[in-house]
Amino acid sequence: MAERIPLSLHVPEPAVRPGGRPDFQYLSIPRAGAVRRPPVDVPAHEIHDLAYSIIRVLNREGEAVGPWDPGLGVEAMKAGLRAMLKTRAFDARMMMAQRQGKTSFYMPSTGEEAVACGFQTALEKGDMNFPTYRQQGLLIAQDWPLVDMMCQVFSNERDRLMGRQLPVLYSAKEAGFFSVSGNLTTQFVQAVGWAMASAISGDTRIAAAWVGEGSTAESDFHAALVFASVYRPPVILNVVNNQWAISAFQGIAGGESATFAARAHGYGIPSLRVDGNDFLAVHAASSWAAERARRNLGATLIEWVTYRAGAHSTSDDPSRYRPKEESDAWPLGDPIERLKNHLIALGAWSEERQTQLRAEIEDEVLAAAREAEGYGTLHDGPKPSSAAMFEGVYKEMPRHLREQRQEAGV
């Protein structure tokens, strides 16, 4: 009888740890413009190859090339550049506020700005995003008031959520921004259900679900894909692959053996894999998926290949699990620099105008921060009334809560 070889368990490990040389050899990047653009009514099985490539528009020379070039006008691109710069400046100001003790917690989106800001350009009023805690760009790209967002982060008297949510878990129904959940992936199922309701009622609005690559390991992700496959609701299923789920690299969630876009194949859902640091590619792929949804062709899953350039949150120190130089070595570059370079190549922008715009935005963000701080911060100034904890749940407050509120004297 042949001797049996002892079994062993495979535990994925990142290619490099702190002190090592950054290594992105696992990421195969095609040249810009090389990936085909199929018609929006293409059957899912005919575009399986697109889940294993990366849709790119901007090349290294700053030119927009290939079939996915959306042909965006200069003013639209300038608006996108401004939205990304404002998102980054907002993040920097709120990170500083946390270090100063003005809020307890913050989560930046540094390096990922093109995903949210570019995606929002494909939506219409009435559509609904079901975001995670790193899609603040969806609001900022709509020129949502920064003061409103900051008041939520500070949990002050102007906090529209009255202190009930962790900082950065925004909610703005008017902006098509569903309340962010701190529980991972719950919003994926909710987005599919919302889209089903839109279809059932004969509406024209579509939904967009958001998760990070690590959250695709949650059961809610697969439950959402089952319903999206069976009922074909008008929903875009976004997976933001920023390479790291806190300290767990993307291989732990299954990215070592297949792409996250490929997870849609088993459900018969069309999927794309897109350069998330290319604003034009983000706009083009988002518009393609939105058109499918509006034409009643069902769901599309998009994997956005990007990189979390900063810490996961103010509670995280990425230097403990990845090389400090890794963000600089990311092969898809900085989304702001890439769009800026494209505008310069067109003769519609300059380094001087970039510097001026950045300064204007930083002044705008600083002014908003000062106004928001005037309404209170974590430790100073007015807070939401403690009576708010009894409100907003029941249409008619039950007796036991009325009694508790009376006992509390609020």
Tab-separated table of C-alpha atoms in Angstrom:
chain	number	residue	atom	x	y	z
A	1	MET	CA	0.000	0.000	0.000
A	2	ALA	CA	1.404	3.378	-1.017
A	3	GLU	CA	2.450	5.671	1.793
A	4	ARG	CA	0.009	8.526	2.257
A	5	ILE	CA	1.358	12.064	2.158
A	6	PRO	CA	0.240	14.152	5.171
A	7	LEU	CA	-2.302	16.799	4.274
A	8	SER	CA	-1.493	20.480	4.661
A	9	LEU	CA	-3.609	23.599	4.721
A	10	HIS	CA	-2.898	26.446	2.325
A	11	VAL	CA	-2.938	29.867	3.986
A	12	PRO	CA	-2.337	32.695	1.491
A	13	GLU	CA	0.523	35.039	2.295
A	14	PRO	CA	1.304	38.427	0.752
A	15	ALA	CA	4.336	38.514	-1.519
A	16	VAL	CA	6.171	40.900	0.778
A	17	ARG	CA	6.033	42.214	4.325
A	18	PRO	CA	7.482	45.334	6.016
A	19	GLY	CA	11.142	45.793	5.176
A	20	GLY	CA	10.785	44.039	1.831
A	21	ARG	CA	10.622	45.418	-1.675
A	22	PRO	CA	7.068	46.113	-2.950
A	23	ASP	CA	5.945	43.434	-5.403
A	24	PHE	CA	2.847	43.634	-7.623
A	25	GLN	CA	3.805	40.872	-10.051
A	26	TYR	CA	0.529	39.127	-9.284
A	27	LEU	CA	-1.289	41.944	-11.071
A	28	SER	CA	-1.349	41.550	-14.867
A	29	ILE	CA	-1.984	44.975	-16.410
A	30	PRO	CA	-2.849	45.242	-20.112
A	31	ARG	CA	-1.939	48.338	-22.070
A	32	ALA	CA	-4.492	51.152	-22.048
A	33	GLY	CA	-7.146	50.799	-24.730
A	34	ALA	CA	-6.475	47.096	-25.332
A	35	VAL	CA	-9.672	45.669	-23.794
A	36	ARG	CA	-12.692	45.348	-26.069
A	37	ARG	CA	-15.983	47.124	-25.340
A	38	PRO	CA	-18.991	44.844	-25.939
A	39	PRO	CA	-22.581	46.007	-26.491
A	40	VAL	CA	-24.557	46.458	-23.282
A	41	ASP	CA	-26.935	43.607	-24.141
A	42	VAL	CA	-24.150	41.046	-24.446
A	43	PRO	CA	-24.833	37.701	-22.710
A	44	ALA	CA	-22.779	37.164	-19.570
A	45	HIS	CA	-20.964	34.095	-20.873
A	46	GLU	CA	-19.593	36.014	-23.860
A	47	ILE	CA	-17.568	38.437	-21.717
A	48	HIS	CA	-15.957	36.101	-19.190
A	49	ASP	CA	-12.573	37.302	-20.435
A	50	LEU	CA	-13.321	40.834	-19.219
A	51	ALA	CA	-13.295	39.576	-15.635
A	52	TYR	CA	-9.642	38.605	-16.041
A	53	SER	CA	-8.337	41.725	-17.731
A	54	ILE	CA	-8.412	45.405	-16.677
A	55	ILE	CA	-10.298	48.077	-18.618
A	56	ARG	CA	-8.059	51.133	-19.001
A	57	VAL	CA	-8.411	54.396	-20.943
A	58	LEU	CA	-5.563	56.680	-19.856
A	59	ASN	CA	-2.095	55.624	-20.995
A	60	ARG	CA	1.254	56.629	-19.520
A	61	GLU	CA	1.438	59.677	-21.807
A	62	GLY	CA	-1.854	60.997	-20.443
A	63	GLU	CA	-3.798	60.182	-23.613
A	64	ALA	CA	-7.311	58.699	-23.680
A	65	VAL	CA	-7.230	55.664	-25.972
A	66	GLY	CA	-9.303	52.658	-26.979
A	67	PRO	CA	-12.974	51.714	-27.263
A	68	TRP	CA	-13.777	52.573	-23.641
A	69	ASP	CA	-12.824	56.250	-24.054
A	70	PRO	CA	-16.076	57.967	-22.983
A	71	GLY	CA	-15.294	61.188	-24.838
A	72	LEU	CA	-15.966	63.299	-21.758
A	73	GLY	CA	-15.890	67.046	-22.290
A	74	VAL	CA	-13.193	69.176	-20.725
A	75	GLU	CA	-15.570	70.815	-18.220
A	76	ALA	CA	-16.823	67.425	-17.041
A	77	MET	CA	-13.258	66.270	-16.504
A	78	LYS	CA	-12.394	69.453	-14.621
A	79	ALA	CA	-15.415	68.835	-12.395
A	80	GLY	CA	-14.151	65.300	-11.762
A	81	LEU	CA	-10.690	66.596	-10.916
A	82	ARG	CA	-12.175	69.100	-8.498
A	83	ALA	CA	-14.317	66.423	-6.822
A	84	MET	CA	-11.317	64.156	-6.294
A	85	LEU	CA	-9.169	66.988	-4.932
A	86	LYS	CA	-11.958	68.023	-2.574
A	87	THR	CA	-12.423	64.459	-1.357
A	88	ARG	CA	-8.719	64.164	-0.590
A	89	ALA	CA	-8.642	67.541	1.152
A	90	PHE	CA	-11.746	66.623	3.172
A	91	ASP	CA	-10.094	63.380	4.271
A	92	ALA	CA	-6.893	65.161	5.278
A	93	ARG	CA	-8.805	67.725	7.351
A	94	MET	CA	-10.875	65.066	9.126
A	95	MET	CA	-7.803	62.938	9.822
A	96	MET	CA	-6.234	65.999	11.428
A	97	ALA	CA	-9.404	66.638	13.425
A	98	GLN	CA	-9.241	63.102	14.830
A	99	ARG	CA	-5.623	63.580	15.885
A	100	GLN	CA	-6.699	66.784	17.625
A	101	GLY	CA	-9.391	64.936	19.580
A	102	LYS	CA	-12.308	66.573	17.771
A	103	THR	CA	-13.743	63.230	16.672
A	104	SER	CA	-13.194	59.675	17.797
A	105	PHE	CA	-12.605	57.993	14.462
A	106	TYR	CA	-12.138	58.548	10.738
A	107	MET	CA	-11.615	56.490	7.576
A	108	PRO	CA	-9.995	58.135	4.529
A	109	SER	CA	-10.247	57.121	0.862
A	110	THR	CA	-6.796	58.322	-0.185
A	111	GLY	CA	-5.846	56.888	-3.572
A	112	GLU	CA	-9.362	55.623	-4.292
A	113	GLU	CA	-11.058	58.934	-5.121
A	114	ALA	CA	-11.709	58.133	-8.797
A	115	VAL	CA	-13.884	55.137	-7.944
A	116	ALA	CA	-16.595	57.070	-6.100
A	117	CYS	CA	-16.255	60.411	-7.917
A	118	GLY	CA	-16.184	58.778	-11.353
A	119	PHE	CA	-19.011	56.382	-10.595
A	120	GLN	CA	-21.365	59.124	-9.398
A	121	THR	CA	-21.228	60.761	-12.835
A	122	ALA	CA	-23.140	57.800	-14.288
A	123	LEU	CA	-26.078	58.087	-11.887
A	124	GLU	CA	-29.223	60.192	-12.119
A	125	LYS	CA	-31.304	61.917	-9.478
A	126	GLY	CA	-33.384	59.323	-7.660
A	127	ASP	CA	-30.887	56.492	-8.059
A	128	MET	CA	-29.693	55.046	-4.754
A	129	ASN	CA	-26.189	54.165	-3.574
A	130	PHE	CA	-25.752	51.634	-0.773
A	131	PRO	CA	-22.175	52.557	0.157
A	132	THR	CA	-19.506	51.430	2.555
A	133	TYR	CA	-17.533	53.731	4.831
A	134	ARG	CA	-15.047	54.693	2.073
A	135	GLN	CA	-17.377	56.200	-0.538
A	136	GLN	CA	-17.580	59.778	0.757
A	137	GLY	CA	-16.690	60.825	-2.782
A	138	LEU	CA	-20.223	59.898	-3.876
A	139	LEU	CA	-21.500	62.797	-1.787
A	140	ILE	CA	-18.671	65.219	-2.512
A	141	ALA	CA	-18.998	64.661	-6.278
A	142	GLN	CA	-22.570	65.959	-5.949
A	143	ASP	CA	-21.364	69.067	-4.107
A	144	TRP	CA	-23.079	67.857	-0.954
A	145	PRO	CA	-22.429	70.377	1.862
A	146	LEU	CA	-19.150	69.569	3.589
A	147	VAL	CA	-20.431	71.134	6.801
A	148	ASP	CA	-23.237	68.561	6.931
A	149	MET	CA	-20.746	65.707	6.569
A	150	MET	CA	-18.387	67.184	9.145
A	151	CYS	CA	-21.167	67.651	11.688
A	152	GLN	CA	-21.880	63.935	11.408
A	153	VAL	CA	-18.191	63.158	11.977
A	154	PHE	CA	-18.152	65.472	15.030
A	155	SER	CA	-21.514	64.140	16.373
A	156	ASN	CA	-22.516	67.691	17.280
A	157	GLU	CA	-25.863	69.476	17.547
A	158	ARG	CA	-26.148	69.705	13.741
A	159	ASP	CA	-25.502	65.990	13.212
A	160	ARG	CA	-28.471	64.893	11.098
A	161	LEU	CA	-28.147	61.407	12.613
A	162	MET	CA	-28.154	62.828	16.154
A	163	GLY	CA	-25.093	60.909	17.293
A	164	ARG	CA	-26.571	57.502	16.522
A	165	GLN	CA	-23.939	56.497	13.991
A	166	LEU	CA	-20.187	56.020	14.157
A	167	PRO	CA	-18.333	58.892	12.455
A	168	VAL	CA	-18.171	58.462	8.612
A	169	LEU	CA	-21.366	56.375	8.534
A	170	TYR	CA	-23.249	59.103	6.672
A	171	SER	CA	-26.850	59.094	5.483
A	172	ALA	CA	-28.407	61.443	2.928
A	173	LYS	CA	-31.574	60.212	1.258
A	174	GLU	CA	-31.822	63.402	-0.798
A	175	ALA	CA	-28.446	62.588	-2.364
A	176	GLY	CA	-29.271	58.954	-3.050
A	177	PHE	CA	-26.907	57.881	-0.267
A	178	PHE	CA	-28.373	55.121	1.904
A	179	SER	CA	-27.308	54.977	5.559
A	180	VAL	CA	-23.889	53.363	5.791
A	181	SER	CA	-23.814	50.196	7.871
A	182	GLY	CA	-20.882	49.348	10.092
A	183	ASN	CA	-21.709	45.677	9.576
A	184	LEU	CA	-19.887	44.508	6.473
A	185	THR	CA	-21.828	43.543	3.331
A	186	THR	CA	-25.342	44.006	4.731
A	187	GLN	CA	-25.847	46.824	2.206
A	188	PHE	CA	-25.251	44.449	-0.745
A	189	VAL	CA	-28.458	42.545	-0.069
A	190	GLN	CA	-30.334	45.764	0.697
A	191	ALA	CA	-29.331	47.295	-2.641
A	192	VAL	CA	-30.579	44.286	-4.556
A	193	GLY	CA	-33.871	44.383	-2.642
A	194	TRP	CA	-34.259	48.126	-3.284
A	195	ALA	CA	-33.653	47.539	-7.002
A	196	MET	CA	-36.199	44.711	-7.002
A	197	ALA	CA	-38.748	47.068	-5.440
A	198	SER	CA	-38.009	49.674	-8.103
A	199	ALA	CA	-38.669	47.101	-10.827
A	200	ILE	CA	-41.794	45.731	-9.152
A	201	SER	CA	-43.278	49.226	-8.924
A	202	GLY	CA	-42.466	50.038	-12.545
A	203	ASP	CA	-40.084	52.815	-11.534
A	204	THR	CA	-37.037	53.968	-13.523
A	205	ARG	CA	-34.497	54.296	-10.695
A	206	ILE	CA	-31.507	52.008	-10.296
A	207	ALA	CA	-29.414	50.982	-7.283
A	208	ALA	CA	-25.685	50.637	-6.686
A	209	ALA	CA	-24.247	48.283	-4.068
A	210	TRP	CA	-20.761	48.687	-2.614
A	211	VAL	CA	-18.333	46.389	-0.790
A	212	GLY	CA	-14.593	45.989	-0.420
A	213	GLU	CA	-12.859	42.875	-1.720
A	214	GLY	CA	-12.553	41.432	1.792
A	215	SER	CA	-16.310	41.591	2.279
A	216	THR	CA	-16.927	39.299	-0.704
A	217	ALA	CA	-16.110	36.484	1.729
A	218	GLU	CA	-19.297	37.286	3.660
A	219	SER	CA	-22.419	35.221	3.021
A	220	ASP	CA	-24.501	38.345	2.315
A	221	PHE	CA	-22.409	38.927	-0.804
A	222	HIS	CA	-23.445	35.580	-2.247
A	223	ALA	CA	-27.056	35.952	-1.145
A	224	ALA	CA	-27.192	39.246	-3.030
A	225	LEU	CA	-25.785	37.631	-6.165
A	226	VAL	CA	-28.365	34.837	-6.018
A	227	PHE	CA	-31.262	37.307	-5.971
A	228	ALA	CA	-29.602	39.524	-8.584
A	229	SER	CA	-29.167	36.485	-10.845
A	230	VAL	CA	-32.696	35.152	-10.455
A	231	TYR	CA	-34.732	38.372	-10.597
A	232	ARG	CA	-32.396	40.550	-12.730
A	233	PRO	CA	-33.063	43.803	-10.851
A	234	PRO	CA	-31.565	47.138	-12.007
A	235	VAL	CA	-28.489	47.135	-9.764
A	236	ILE	CA	-24.744	47.666	-10.152
A	237	LEU	CA	-22.702	45.476	-7.811
A	238	ASN	CA	-19.438	47.270	-6.989
A	239	VAL	CA	-16.447	45.491	-5.458
A	240	VAL	CA	-13.654	47.914	-4.550
A	241	ASN	CA	-10.468	45.879	-4.528
A	242	ASN	CA	-7.993	48.165	-2.764
A	243	GLN	CA	-5.687	45.195	-2.043
A	244	TRP	CA	-6.012	45.322	1.763
A	245	ALA	CA	-8.836	44.535	4.207
A	246	ILE	CA	-7.212	46.235	7.177
A	247	SER	CA	-4.095	44.010	7.524
A	248	ALA	CA	-5.398	41.068	5.455
A	249	PHE	CA	-4.192	41.181	1.843
A	250	GLN	CA	-6.630	40.443	-0.964
A	251	GLY	CA	-5.559	36.801	-1.259
A	252	ILE	CA	-7.204	35.979	2.067
A	253	ALA	CA	-10.594	36.827	0.542
A	254	GLY	CA	-9.949	34.622	-2.498
A	255	GLY	CA	-8.115	36.996	-4.803
A	256	GLU	CA	-5.135	34.650	-5.100
A	257	SER	CA	-6.906	31.990	-7.173
A	258	ALA	CA	-9.321	34.133	-9.204
A	259	THR	CA	-10.370	37.722	-9.673
A	260	PHE	CA	-13.270	39.127	-7.695
A	261	ALA	CA	-15.040	40.012	-10.947
A	262	ALA	CA	-15.000	36.318	-11.847
A	263	ARG	CA	-17.218	35.518	-8.867
A	264	ALA	CA	-20.161	36.713	-10.945
A	265	HIS	CA	-19.676	33.923	-13.498
A	266	GLY	CA	-21.219	31.215	-11.371
A	267	TYR	CA	-24.357	33.318	-11.086
A	268	GLY	CA	-24.644	34.195	-14.768
A	269	ILE	CA	-24.103	37.902	-14.072
A	270	PRO	CA	-22.001	39.988	-16.502
A	271	SER	CA	-18.878	41.395	-14.890
A	272	LEU	CA	-16.108	43.865	-15.657
A	273	ARG	CA	-12.693	44.468	-14.125
A	274	VAL	CA	-11.643	48.104	-14.275
A	275	ASP	CA	-8.680	50.338	-13.471
A	276	GLY	CA	-10.115	52.148	-10.447
A	277	ASN	CA	-7.440	54.862	-10.624
A	278	ASP	CA	-8.470	55.897	-14.145
A	279	PHE	CA	-11.305	58.433	-13.876
A	280	LEU	CA	-12.285	58.008	-17.534
A	281	ALA	CA	-12.360	54.225	-17.306
A	282	VAL	CA	-14.476	54.436	-14.149
A	283	HIS	CA	-16.967	56.763	-15.833
A	284	ALA	CA	-17.119	54.586	-18.966
A	285	ALA	CA	-17.646	51.273	-17.158
A	286	SER	CA	-20.164	52.805	-14.739
A	287	SER	CA	-22.149	54.287	-17.623
A	288	TRP	CA	-22.103	50.910	-19.427
A	289	ALA	CA	-23.472	49.122	-16.367
A	290	ALA	CA	-26.023	51.873	-15.660
A	291	GLU	CA	-27.331	51.656	-19.209
A	292	ARG	CA	-27.763	47.894	-18.817
A	293	ALA	CA	-29.754	48.455	-15.642
A	294	ARG	CA	-31.941	51.176	-17.203
A	295	ARG	CA	-32.650	48.975	-20.224
A	296	ASN	CA	-33.960	46.276	-17.880
A	297	LEU	CA	-31.050	43.952	-18.684
A	298	GLY	CA	-30.290	43.191	-15.057
A	299	ALA	CA	-27.301	43.399	-12.756
A	300	THR	CA	-23.635	43.988	-13.543
A	301	LEU	CA	-20.735	43.295	-11.179
A	302	ILE	CA	-17.687	45.553	-11.414
A	303	GLU	CA	-14.368	44.963	-9.688
A	304	TRP	CA	-12.510	48.256	-9.256
A	305	VAL	CA	-8.771	47.572	-9.087
A	306	THR	CA	-7.291	50.290	-6.890
A	307	TYR	CA	-5.032	50.735	-3.879
A	308	ARG	CA	-5.648	51.986	-0.359
A	309	ALA	CA	-2.777	54.458	-0.181
A	310	GLY	CA	-3.422	55.434	3.431
A	311	ALA	CA	-4.304	53.679	6.639
A	312	HIS	CA	-7.500	51.663	6.906
A	313	SER	CA	-8.635	54.106	9.587
A	314	THR	CA	-7.237	56.331	12.312
A	315	SER	CA	-6.879	53.154	14.402
A	316	ASP	CA	-4.590	51.485	11.869
A	317	ASP	CA	-0.832	51.550	11.195
A	318	PRO	CA	-0.177	49.982	7.764
A	319	SER	CA	3.599	50.043	8.268
A	320	ARG	CA	3.150	47.028	10.542
A	321	TYR	CA	1.961	44.748	7.724
A	322	ARG	CA	3.179	46.176	4.388
A	323	PRO	CA	6.265	48.062	3.118
A	324	LYS	CA	6.137	51.804	3.615
A	325	GLU	CA	7.088	52.285	-0.042
A	326	GLU	CA	4.271	50.103	-1.363
A	327	SER	CA	1.814	52.911	-2.133
A	328	ASP	CA	4.448	54.741	-4.195
A	329	ALA	CA	5.126	51.534	-6.131
A	330	TRP	CA	1.462	50.923	-7.017
A	331	PRO	CA	1.581	50.433	-10.819
A	332	LEU	CA	-1.724	52.164	-11.602
A	333	GLY	CA	-0.588	55.472	-10.124
A	334	ASP	CA	-2.496	58.297	-8.447
A	335	PRO	CA	-5.982	58.998	-9.873
A	336	ILE	CA	-5.692	62.755	-9.368
A	337	GLU	CA	-2.306	62.987	-11.067
A	338	ARG	CA	-3.477	60.874	-14.000
A	339	LEU	CA	-6.545	63.001	-14.766
A	340	LYS	CA	-4.514	66.188	-14.265
A	341	ASN	CA	-1.906	64.962	-16.733
A	342	HIS	CA	-4.605	64.143	-19.272
A	343	LEU	CA	-6.034	67.657	-19.059
A	344	ILE	CA	-2.544	69.115	-19.417
A	345	ALA	CA	-1.947	66.915	-22.477
A	346	LEU	CA	-5.132	68.359	-23.997
A	347	GLY	CA	-3.871	71.882	-23.374
A	348	ALA	CA	-6.812	72.533	-21.040
A	349	TRP	CA	-4.870	72.648	-17.755
A	350	SER	CA	-1.509	73.431	-16.199
A	351	GLU	CA	0.521	72.773	-13.067
A	352	GLU	CA	-0.081	76.374	-12.004
A	353	ARG	CA	-3.855	76.002	-12.263
A	354	GLN	CA	-3.624	72.710	-10.368
A	355	THR	CA	-1.765	74.412	-7.532
A	356	GLN	CA	-4.306	77.240	-7.482
A	357	LEU	CA	-7.274	74.861	-7.459
A	358	ARG	CA	-5.774	72.807	-4.645
A	359	ALA	CA	-5.271	75.950	-2.564
A	360	GLU	CA	-8.849	77.108	-3.236
A	361	ILE	CA	-10.234	73.746	-2.189
A	362	GLU	CA	-8.133	73.597	0.965
A	363	ASP	CA	-9.449	77.045	1.912
A	364	GLU	CA	-13.016	75.857	1.255
A	365	VAL	CA	-12.538	72.746	3.385
A	366	LEU	CA	-10.912	74.715	6.204
A	367	ALA	CA	-13.796	77.211	6.238
A	368	ALA	CA	-16.298	74.339	6.367
A	369	ALA	CA	-14.392	72.732	9.236
A	370	ARG	CA	-14.413	75.942	11.255
A	371	GLU	CA	-18.160	76.336	10.727
A	372	ALA	CA	-18.843	72.717	11.687
A	373	GLU	CA	-16.662	72.998	14.792
A	374	GLY	CA	-18.756	76.012	15.798
A	375	TYR	CA	-21.672	73.607	16.266
A	376	GLY	CA	-19.593	71.409	18.561
A	377	THR	CA	-17.026	68.611	18.406
A	378	LEU	CA	-16.543	65.338	20.257
A	379	HIS	CA	-15.506	66.965	23.538
A	380	ASP	CA	-16.536	70.602	23.122
A	381	GLY	CA	-19.763	72.421	22.402
A	382	PRO	CA	-23.403	71.366	22.044
A	383	LYS	CA	-24.376	67.745	21.501
A	384	PRO	CA	-27.575	66.142	20.216
A	385	SER	CA	-30.258	65.972	22.895
A	386	SER	CA	-30.322	62.719	24.852
A	387	ALA	CA	-34.026	62.631	24.008
A	388	ALA	CA	-33.011	61.653	20.472
A	389	MET	CA	-32.274	58.091	21.613
A	390	PHE	CA	-36.003	57.538	22.105
A	391	GLU	CA	-37.003	58.920	18.702
A	392	GLY	CA	-36.890	57.786	15.115
A	393	VAL	CA	-37.639	54.087	15.664
A	394	TYR	CA	-41.373	53.816	16.259
A	395	LYS	CA	-44.082	55.795	14.513
A	396	GLU	CA	-45.878	55.917	17.855
A	397	MET	CA	-43.634	55.592	20.907
A	398	PRO	CA	-44.605	52.539	23.014
A	399	ARG	CA	-45.451	52.946	26.671
A	400	HIS	CA	-42.241	51.477	28.081
A	401	LEU	CA	-40.144	53.997	26.128
A	402	ARG	CA	-42.389	56.881	27.180
A	403	GLU	CA	-41.881	55.808	30.795
A	404	GLN	CA	-38.112	55.549	30.386
A	405	ARG	CA	-37.983	58.964	28.775
A	406	GLN	CA	-39.954	60.466	31.637
A	407	GLU	CA	-37.611	58.827	34.155
A	408	ALA	CA	-34.646	60.296	32.284
A	409	GLY	CA	-36.235	63.711	32.422
A	410	VAL	CA	-35.824	64.411	28.727
